[in-house]
CSV table of C-alpha atoms in Angstrom, one decimal:
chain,number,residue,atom,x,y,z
A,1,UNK,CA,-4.8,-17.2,14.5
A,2,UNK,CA,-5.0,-17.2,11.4
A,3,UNK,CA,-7.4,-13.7,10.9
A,4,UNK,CA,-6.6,-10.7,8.2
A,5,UNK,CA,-5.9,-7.6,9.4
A,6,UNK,CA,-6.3,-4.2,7.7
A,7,UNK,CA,-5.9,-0.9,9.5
A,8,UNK,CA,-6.8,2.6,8.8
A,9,UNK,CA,-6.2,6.0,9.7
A,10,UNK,CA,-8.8,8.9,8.5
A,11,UNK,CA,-5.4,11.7,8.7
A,12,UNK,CA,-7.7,14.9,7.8
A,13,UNK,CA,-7.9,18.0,9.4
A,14,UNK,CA,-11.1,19.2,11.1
A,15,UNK,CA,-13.0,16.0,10.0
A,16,UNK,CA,-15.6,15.0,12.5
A,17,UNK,CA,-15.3,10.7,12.5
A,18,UNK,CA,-17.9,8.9,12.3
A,19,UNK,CA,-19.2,5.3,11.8
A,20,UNK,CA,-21.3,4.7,8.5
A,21,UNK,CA,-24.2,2.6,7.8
A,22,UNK,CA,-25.9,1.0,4.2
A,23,UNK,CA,-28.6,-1.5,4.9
A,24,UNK,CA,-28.7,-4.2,3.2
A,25,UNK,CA,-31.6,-3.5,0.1
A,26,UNK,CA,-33.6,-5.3,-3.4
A,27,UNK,CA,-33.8,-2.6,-5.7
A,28,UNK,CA,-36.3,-2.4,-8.7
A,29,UNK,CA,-35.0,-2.5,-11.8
A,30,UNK,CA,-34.4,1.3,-13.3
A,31,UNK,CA,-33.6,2.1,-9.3
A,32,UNK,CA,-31.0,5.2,-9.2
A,33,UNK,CA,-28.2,5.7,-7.0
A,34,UNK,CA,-26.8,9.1,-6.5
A,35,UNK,CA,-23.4,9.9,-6.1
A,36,UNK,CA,-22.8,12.4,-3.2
A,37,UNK,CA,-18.8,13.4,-3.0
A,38,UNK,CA,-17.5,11.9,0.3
A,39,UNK,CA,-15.4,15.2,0.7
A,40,UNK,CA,-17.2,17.8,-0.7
A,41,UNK,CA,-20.6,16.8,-0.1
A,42,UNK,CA,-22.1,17.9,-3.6
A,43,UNK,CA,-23.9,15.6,-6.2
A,44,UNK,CA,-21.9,14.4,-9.1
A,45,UNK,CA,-25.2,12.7,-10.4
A,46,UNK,CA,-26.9,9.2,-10.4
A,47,UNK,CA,-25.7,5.5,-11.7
A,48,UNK,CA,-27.9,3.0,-12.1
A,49,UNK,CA,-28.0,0.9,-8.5
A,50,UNK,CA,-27.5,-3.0,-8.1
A,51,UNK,CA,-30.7,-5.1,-8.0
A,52,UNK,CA,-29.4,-5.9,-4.6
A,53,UNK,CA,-26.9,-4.5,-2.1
A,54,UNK,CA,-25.5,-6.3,1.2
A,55,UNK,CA,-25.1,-4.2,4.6
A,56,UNK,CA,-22.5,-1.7,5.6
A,57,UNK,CA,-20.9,-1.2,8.6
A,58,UNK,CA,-18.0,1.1,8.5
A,59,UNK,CA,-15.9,-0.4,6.3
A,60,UNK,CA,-16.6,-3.8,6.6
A,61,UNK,CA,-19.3,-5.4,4.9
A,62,UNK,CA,-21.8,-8.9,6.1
A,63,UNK,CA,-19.4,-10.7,4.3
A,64,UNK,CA,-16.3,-9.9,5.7
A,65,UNK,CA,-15.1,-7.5,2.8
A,66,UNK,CA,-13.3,-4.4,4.2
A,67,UNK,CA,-12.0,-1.5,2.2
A,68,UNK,CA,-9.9,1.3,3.0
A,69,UNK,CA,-7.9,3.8,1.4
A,70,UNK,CA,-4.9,6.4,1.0
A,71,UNK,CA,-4.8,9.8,-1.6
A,72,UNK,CA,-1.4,9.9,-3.2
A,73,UNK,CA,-2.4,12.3,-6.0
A,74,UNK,CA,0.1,11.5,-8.8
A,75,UNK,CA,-0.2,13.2,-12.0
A,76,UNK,CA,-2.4,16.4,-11.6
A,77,UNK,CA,-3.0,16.1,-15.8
A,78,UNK,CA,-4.7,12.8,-14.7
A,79,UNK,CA,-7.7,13.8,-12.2
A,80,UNK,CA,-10.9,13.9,-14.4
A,81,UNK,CA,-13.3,16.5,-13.6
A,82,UNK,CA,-15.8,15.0,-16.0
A,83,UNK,CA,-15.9,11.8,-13.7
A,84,UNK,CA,-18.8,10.9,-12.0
A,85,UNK,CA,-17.4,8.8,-9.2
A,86,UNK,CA,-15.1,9.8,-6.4
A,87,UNK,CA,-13.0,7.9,-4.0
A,88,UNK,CA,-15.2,7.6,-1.1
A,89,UNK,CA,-18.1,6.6,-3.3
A,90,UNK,CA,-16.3,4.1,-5.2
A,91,UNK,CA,-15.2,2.7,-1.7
A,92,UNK,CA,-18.8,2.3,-0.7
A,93,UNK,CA,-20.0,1.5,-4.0
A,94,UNK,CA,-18.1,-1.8,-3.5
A,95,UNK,CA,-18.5,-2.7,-0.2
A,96,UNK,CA,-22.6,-3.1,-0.8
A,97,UNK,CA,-22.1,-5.0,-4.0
A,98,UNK,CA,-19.3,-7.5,-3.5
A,99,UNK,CA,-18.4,-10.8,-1.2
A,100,UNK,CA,-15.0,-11.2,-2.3
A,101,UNK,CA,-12.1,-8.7,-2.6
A,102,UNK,CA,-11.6,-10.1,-6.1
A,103,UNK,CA,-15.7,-9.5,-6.8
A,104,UNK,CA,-14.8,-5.8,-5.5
A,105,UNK,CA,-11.9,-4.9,-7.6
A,106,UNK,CA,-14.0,-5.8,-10.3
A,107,UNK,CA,-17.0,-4.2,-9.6
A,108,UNK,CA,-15.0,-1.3,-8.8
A,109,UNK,CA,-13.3,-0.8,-12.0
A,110,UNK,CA,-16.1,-1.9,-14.1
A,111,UNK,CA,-18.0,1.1,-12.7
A,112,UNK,CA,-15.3,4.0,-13.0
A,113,UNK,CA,-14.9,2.6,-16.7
A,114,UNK,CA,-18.5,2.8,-17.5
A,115,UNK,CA,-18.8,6.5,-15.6
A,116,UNK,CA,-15.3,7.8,-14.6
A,117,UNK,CA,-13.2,8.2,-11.9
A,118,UNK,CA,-13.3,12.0,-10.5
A,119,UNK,CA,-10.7,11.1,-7.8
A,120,UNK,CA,-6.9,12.2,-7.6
A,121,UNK,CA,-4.7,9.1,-7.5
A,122,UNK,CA,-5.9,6.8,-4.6
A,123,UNK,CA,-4.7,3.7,-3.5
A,124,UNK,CA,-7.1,0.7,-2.2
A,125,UNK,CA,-7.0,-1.6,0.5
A,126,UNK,CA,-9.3,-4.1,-0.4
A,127,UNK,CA,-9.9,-7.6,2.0
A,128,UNK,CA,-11.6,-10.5,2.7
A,129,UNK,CA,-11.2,-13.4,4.9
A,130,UNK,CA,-8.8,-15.3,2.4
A,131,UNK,CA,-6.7,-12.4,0.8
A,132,UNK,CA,-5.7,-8.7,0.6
A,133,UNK,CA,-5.5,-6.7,-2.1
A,134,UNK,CA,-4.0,-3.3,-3.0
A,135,UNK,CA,-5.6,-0.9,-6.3
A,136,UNK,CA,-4.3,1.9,-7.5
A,137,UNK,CA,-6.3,3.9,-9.7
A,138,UNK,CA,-6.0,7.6,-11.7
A,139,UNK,CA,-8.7,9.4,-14.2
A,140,UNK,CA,-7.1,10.2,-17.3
A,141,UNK,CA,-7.7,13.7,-17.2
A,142,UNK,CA,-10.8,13.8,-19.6
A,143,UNK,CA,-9.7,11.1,-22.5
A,144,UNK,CA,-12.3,10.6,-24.7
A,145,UNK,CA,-10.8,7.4,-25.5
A,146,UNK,CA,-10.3,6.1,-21.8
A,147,UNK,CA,-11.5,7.1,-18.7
A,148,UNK,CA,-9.4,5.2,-16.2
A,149,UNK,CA,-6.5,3.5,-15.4
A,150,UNK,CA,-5.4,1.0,-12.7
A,151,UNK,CA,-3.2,-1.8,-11.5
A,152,UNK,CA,-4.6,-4.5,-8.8
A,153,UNK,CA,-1.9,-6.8,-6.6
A,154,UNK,CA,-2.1,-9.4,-4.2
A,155,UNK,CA,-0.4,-9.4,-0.6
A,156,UNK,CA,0.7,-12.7,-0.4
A,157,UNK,CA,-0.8,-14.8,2.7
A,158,UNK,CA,2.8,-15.0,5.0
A,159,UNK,CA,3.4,-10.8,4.3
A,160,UNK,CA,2.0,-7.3,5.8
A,161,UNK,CA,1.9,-4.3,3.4
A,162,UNK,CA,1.1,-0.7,4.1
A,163,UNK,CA,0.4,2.6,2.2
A,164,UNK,CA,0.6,6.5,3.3
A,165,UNK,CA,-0.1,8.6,1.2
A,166,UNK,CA,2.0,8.0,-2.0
A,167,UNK,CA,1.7,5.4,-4.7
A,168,UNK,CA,3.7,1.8,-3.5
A,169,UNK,CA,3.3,-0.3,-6.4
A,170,UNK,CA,6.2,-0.1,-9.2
A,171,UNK,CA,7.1,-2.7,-11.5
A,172,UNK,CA,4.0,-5.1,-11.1
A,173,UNK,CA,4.8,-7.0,-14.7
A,174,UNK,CA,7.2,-8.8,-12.7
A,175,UNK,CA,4.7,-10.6,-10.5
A,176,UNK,CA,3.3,-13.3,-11.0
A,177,UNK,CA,0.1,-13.6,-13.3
A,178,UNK,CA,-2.1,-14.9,-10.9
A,179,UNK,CA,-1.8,-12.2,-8.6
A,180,UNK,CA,-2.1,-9.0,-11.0
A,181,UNK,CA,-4.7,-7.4,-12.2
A,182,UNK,CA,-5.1,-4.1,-14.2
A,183,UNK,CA,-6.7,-2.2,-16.7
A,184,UNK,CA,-6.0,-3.1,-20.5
A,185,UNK,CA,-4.3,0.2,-21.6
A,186,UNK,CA,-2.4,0.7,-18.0
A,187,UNK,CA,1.0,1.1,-20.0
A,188,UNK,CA,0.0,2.6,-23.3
A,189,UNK,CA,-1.8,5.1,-22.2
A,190,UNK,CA,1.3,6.4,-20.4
A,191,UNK,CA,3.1,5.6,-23.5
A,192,UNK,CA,0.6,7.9,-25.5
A,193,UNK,CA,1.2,10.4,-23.3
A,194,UNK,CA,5.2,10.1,-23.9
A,195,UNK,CA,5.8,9.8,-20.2
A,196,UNK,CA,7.5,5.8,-20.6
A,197,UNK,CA,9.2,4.6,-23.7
A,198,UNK,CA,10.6,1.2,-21.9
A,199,UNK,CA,10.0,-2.4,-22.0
A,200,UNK,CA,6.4,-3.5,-20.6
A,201,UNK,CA,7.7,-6.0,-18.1
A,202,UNK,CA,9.9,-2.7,-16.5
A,203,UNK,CA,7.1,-0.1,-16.4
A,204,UNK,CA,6.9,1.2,-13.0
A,205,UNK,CA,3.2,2.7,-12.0
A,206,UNK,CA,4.5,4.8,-9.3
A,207,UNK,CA,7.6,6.1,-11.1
A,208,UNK,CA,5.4,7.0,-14.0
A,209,UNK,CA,2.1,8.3,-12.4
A,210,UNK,CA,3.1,9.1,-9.3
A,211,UNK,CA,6.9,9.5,-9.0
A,212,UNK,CA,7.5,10.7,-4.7
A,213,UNK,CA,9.1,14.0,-4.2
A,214,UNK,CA,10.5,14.3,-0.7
A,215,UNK,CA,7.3,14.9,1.0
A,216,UNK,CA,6.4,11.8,-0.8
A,217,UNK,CA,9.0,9.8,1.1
A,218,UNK,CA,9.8,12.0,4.3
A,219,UNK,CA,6.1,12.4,5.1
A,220,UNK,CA,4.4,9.1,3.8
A,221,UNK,CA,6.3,6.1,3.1
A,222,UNK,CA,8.7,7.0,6.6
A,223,UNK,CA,5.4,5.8,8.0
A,224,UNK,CA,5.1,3.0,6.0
A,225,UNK,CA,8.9,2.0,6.9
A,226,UNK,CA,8.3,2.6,10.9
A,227,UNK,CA,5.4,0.2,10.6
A,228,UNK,CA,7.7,-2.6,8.8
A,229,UNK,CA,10.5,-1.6,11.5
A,230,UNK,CA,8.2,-3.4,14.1
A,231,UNK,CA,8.8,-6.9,12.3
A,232,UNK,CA,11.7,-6.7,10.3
A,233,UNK,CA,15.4,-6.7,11.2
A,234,UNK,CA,18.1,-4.5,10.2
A,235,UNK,CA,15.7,-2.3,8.2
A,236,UNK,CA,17.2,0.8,8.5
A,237,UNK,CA,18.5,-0.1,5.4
A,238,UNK,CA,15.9,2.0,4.1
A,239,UNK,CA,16.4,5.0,6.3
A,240,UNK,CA,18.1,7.1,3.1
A,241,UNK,CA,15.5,6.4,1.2
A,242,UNK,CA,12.6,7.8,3.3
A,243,UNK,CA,14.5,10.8,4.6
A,244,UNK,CA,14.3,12.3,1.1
A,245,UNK,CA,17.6,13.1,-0.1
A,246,UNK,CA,19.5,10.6,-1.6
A,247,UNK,CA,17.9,9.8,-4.8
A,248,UNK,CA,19.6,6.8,-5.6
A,249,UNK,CA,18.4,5.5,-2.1
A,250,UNK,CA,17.2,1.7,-1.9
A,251,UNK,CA,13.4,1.8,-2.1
A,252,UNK,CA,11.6,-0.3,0.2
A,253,UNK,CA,9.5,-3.3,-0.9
A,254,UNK,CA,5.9,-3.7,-1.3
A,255,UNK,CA,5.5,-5.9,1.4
A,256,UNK,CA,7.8,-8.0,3.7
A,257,UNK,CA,7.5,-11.3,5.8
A,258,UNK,CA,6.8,-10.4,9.2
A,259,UNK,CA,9.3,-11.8,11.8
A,260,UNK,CA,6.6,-12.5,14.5
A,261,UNK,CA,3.2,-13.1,14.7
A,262,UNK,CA,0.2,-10.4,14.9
A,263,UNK,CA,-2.8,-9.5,16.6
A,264,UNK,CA,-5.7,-6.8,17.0
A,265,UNK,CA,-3.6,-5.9,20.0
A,266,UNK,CA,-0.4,-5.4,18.3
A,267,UNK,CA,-2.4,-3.7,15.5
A,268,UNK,CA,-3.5,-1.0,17.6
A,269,UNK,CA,0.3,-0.6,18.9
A,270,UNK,CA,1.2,-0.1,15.5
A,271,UNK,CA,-1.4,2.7,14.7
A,272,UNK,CA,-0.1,4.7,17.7
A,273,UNK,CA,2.8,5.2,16.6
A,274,UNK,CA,5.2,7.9,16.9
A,275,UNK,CA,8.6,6.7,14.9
A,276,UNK,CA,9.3,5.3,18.7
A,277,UNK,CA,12.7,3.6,18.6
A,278,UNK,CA,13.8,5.5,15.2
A,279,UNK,CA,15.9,7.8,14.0
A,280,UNK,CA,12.4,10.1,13.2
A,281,UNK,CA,11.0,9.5,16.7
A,282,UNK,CA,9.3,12.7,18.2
A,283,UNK,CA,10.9,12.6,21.4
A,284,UNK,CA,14.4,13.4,20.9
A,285,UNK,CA,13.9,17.4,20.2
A,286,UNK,CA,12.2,20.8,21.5
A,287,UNK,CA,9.1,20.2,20.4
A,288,UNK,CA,8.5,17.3,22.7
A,289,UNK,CA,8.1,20.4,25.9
A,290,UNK,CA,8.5,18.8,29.4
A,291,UNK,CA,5.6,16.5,28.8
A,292,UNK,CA,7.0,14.7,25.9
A,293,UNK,CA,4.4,15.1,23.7
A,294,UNK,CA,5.0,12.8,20.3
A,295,UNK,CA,2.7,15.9,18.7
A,296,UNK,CA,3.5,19.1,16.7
A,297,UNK,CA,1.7,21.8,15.7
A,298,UNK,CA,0.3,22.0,12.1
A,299,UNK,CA,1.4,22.5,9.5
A,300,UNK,CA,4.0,19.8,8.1
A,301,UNK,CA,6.0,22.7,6.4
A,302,UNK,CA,7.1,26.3,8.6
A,303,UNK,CA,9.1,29.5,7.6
A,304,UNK,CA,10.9,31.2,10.7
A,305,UNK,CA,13.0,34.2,9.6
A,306,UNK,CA,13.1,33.4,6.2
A,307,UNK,CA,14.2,29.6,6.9
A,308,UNK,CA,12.4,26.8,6.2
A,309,UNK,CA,11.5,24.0,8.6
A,310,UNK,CA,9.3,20.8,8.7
A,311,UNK,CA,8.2,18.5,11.2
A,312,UNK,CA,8.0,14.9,11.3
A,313,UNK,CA,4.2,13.3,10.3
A,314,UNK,CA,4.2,10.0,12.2
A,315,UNK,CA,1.4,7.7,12.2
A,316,UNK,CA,-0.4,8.7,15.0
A,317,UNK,CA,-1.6,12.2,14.4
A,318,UNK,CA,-3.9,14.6,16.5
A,319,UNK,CA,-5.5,15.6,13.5
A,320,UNK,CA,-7.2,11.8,12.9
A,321,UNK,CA,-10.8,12.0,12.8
A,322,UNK,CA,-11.2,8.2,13.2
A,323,UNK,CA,-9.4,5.0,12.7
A,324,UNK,CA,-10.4,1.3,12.5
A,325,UNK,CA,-8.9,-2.4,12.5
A,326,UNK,CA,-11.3,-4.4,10.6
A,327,UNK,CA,-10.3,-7.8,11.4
A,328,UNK,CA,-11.7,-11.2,8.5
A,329,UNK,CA,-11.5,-14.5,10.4
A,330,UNK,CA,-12.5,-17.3,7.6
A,331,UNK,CA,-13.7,-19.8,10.0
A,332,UNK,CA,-16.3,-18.1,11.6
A,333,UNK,CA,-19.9,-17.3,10.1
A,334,UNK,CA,-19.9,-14.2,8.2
A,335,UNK,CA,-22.4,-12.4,10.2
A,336,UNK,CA,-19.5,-12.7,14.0
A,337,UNK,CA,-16.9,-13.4,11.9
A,338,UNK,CA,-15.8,-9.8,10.5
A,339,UNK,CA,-15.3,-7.0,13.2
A,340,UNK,CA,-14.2,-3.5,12.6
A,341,UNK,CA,-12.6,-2.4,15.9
A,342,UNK,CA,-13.8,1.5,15.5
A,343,UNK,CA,-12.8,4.9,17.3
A,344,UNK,CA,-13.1,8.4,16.4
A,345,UNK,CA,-10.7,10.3,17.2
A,346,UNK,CA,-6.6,9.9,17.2
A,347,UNK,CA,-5.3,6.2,17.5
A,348,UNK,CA,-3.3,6.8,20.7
A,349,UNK,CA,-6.5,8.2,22.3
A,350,UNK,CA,-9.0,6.1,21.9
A,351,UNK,CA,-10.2,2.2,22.7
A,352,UNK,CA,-11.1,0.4,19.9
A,353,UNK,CA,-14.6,-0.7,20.4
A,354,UNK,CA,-15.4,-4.1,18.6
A,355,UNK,CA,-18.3,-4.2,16.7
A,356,UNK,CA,-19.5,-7.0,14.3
A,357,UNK,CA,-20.1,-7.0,10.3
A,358,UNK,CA,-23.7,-8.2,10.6
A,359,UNK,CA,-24.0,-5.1,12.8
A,360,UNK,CA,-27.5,-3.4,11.3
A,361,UNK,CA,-27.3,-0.3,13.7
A,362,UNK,CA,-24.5,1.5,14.6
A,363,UNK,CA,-23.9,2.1,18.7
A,364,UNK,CA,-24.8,5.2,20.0
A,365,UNK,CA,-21.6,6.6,20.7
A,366,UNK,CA,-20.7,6.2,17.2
A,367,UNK,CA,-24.0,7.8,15.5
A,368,UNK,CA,-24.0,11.6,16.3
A,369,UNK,CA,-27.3,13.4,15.2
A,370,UNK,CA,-26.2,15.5,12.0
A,371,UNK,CA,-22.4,14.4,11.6
């Protein structure tokens, strides 16, 4: 019908879900923000805050912006402990100041460059009614020269994307202009480093800052590839390439053209999936028991008598804390026209529970005393 979709899974273990509010606000002039550390919980210190910020709900905001994300790592030299802002701040951050997803990036990037990005390598999902963005973004480990780097690209309108966990976007020179963005020094600051001596138009962000290891393909973009198996045909193409071993494998693309239409129904389907009707599908071993259960004990990676073992990490996990389809539709007021379909908890367990962006409250259920 026309809507953008962008799903989310919060894969982290122990983590208690729940669904966040930031009410819309005027703020004097000299107004602080502080910036608490959406894992850790401790203060990194204070910015200066926007004369005005726009309300919150989840992670959607009154203007049908929605912003998820995925931690890929990448280059351990990279993370800046001298950064002020993390992740889950920055997320935040430009939810309550933006109205497009093209206002976000920027407002986004402009802040890490001002007061630096604390963060691991993260990719962003970052929507609104009209397009979808991804951003990738890494410190640069302390640099007194430069703080951050990063690399902004468009979805286009007839394609679906995803990211797990490791770093998607490669040679993004080779798109066109119009939907690129990225930071001035993204390539010579890798050059300065001596990790790429090629040609700008072949530099490769994920090969250089965040090349995947087998994890990286077995345990995160295998998720990404059973999702595109739902509306692609003959991809098992890529099968060698996210079971880990070949290295020369053919890497999936960014995105693809879906060969059928979506919706919030088909959305959730996707999120509760277990590799179903793959290869990697959790119902073809022991582990399933007699009640074919598409879980497995944690941890990913097990020794048993000296051998090493791993289990499959589908989409669906036991170990989500919550998960949402925020859903843009562009001809509908603001205010009814974004919903984040929320529930805590794992995908395949819960009922996503519609609530709208111009929500000011969040629903009982959803707003636990202390969490």
């Amino acid at each position: 019908d026309g809507s953008v979709f962008v799903t989310y899974s919060a894969d982290d273990y122990g983590m208690f879900g729940k669904l966040c509010h930031y009410a819309a606000g005027k703020h004097a002039k000299g107004t602080k923000r502080e910036i608490v550390d959406y894992d850790s919980g401790e203060s990194h210190g204070f910015i200066d805050e926007a004369p005005e910020t726009y309300n919150v709900i989840g992670n959607i905001n009154e203007y049908q912006v929605s912003i998820g994300e995925t931690t890929y790592g990448g280059r351990k030299e990279m993370v800046d402990n001298t950064g002020l802002i993390d992740y889950g701040s920055l997320m935040y951050l430009g939810l309550q100041r933006s109205k497009t997803a093209r206002e976000a990036i920027k407002i986004m990037t402009d802040l890490v460059e001002k007061y630096g990005y604390q963060s691991s390598g993260e990719s962003f999902t970052i929507a609104d009614p009209d397009e979808v963005w991804i951003l990738e973004m890494m410190g640069c480990g302390g640099d007194k020269k430069q703080k951050v780097v990063w690399v902004a690209v468009r979805i286009p309108d007839n394609a679906i994307c995803a990211h797990a966990n490791q770093s998607r976007i490669t040679k993004f020179m080779q798109y066109p202009k119009a939907d690129v963005m990225y930071s001035k020094d993204v390539i010579s600051f890798a050059r300065s480093k001596g990790w790429y001596t090629g040609k700008d138009k072949d530099f490769s962000w994920r090969d250089v800052y965040a090349e995947p290891d087998f994890g990286g393909r077995r345990f995160c973009d295998a998720r990404v590839y059973s999702f595109f198996n739902r509306f692609a045909d003959n991809f098992d193409r890529y099968l060698p390439w996210v079971l880990g071993k070949d290295p020369n494998a053919e890497d999936m693309p960014l995105w693809i053209e879906p060969n059928k239409k979506l919706d919030v129904a088909i959305m959730a389907e996707c999120m509760r999936d277990h590799f179903e009707g793959t290869p990697l599908s959790l119902d073809q071993d022991q582990g399933q028991g007699i009640w074919s259960m598409p879980y497995r004990p944690t941890p990913l990676e097990f020794e048993v008598d000296g051998k090493k073992y791993f289990n499959e990490r589908p989409i669906s996990t036991q170990q989500t804390g919550f998960s949402y389809i925020c859903q843009m539709r562009s001809w509908l007021p603001d205010v009814i026209g974004g919903i984040i379909w929320f529930g805590n908890d794992d995908a395949n367990m819960v009922a996503y529970v519609p609530i709208y962006c111009g929500s000011t409250v969040q629903p009982e259920c959803f707003n636990t005393p202390g969490a």
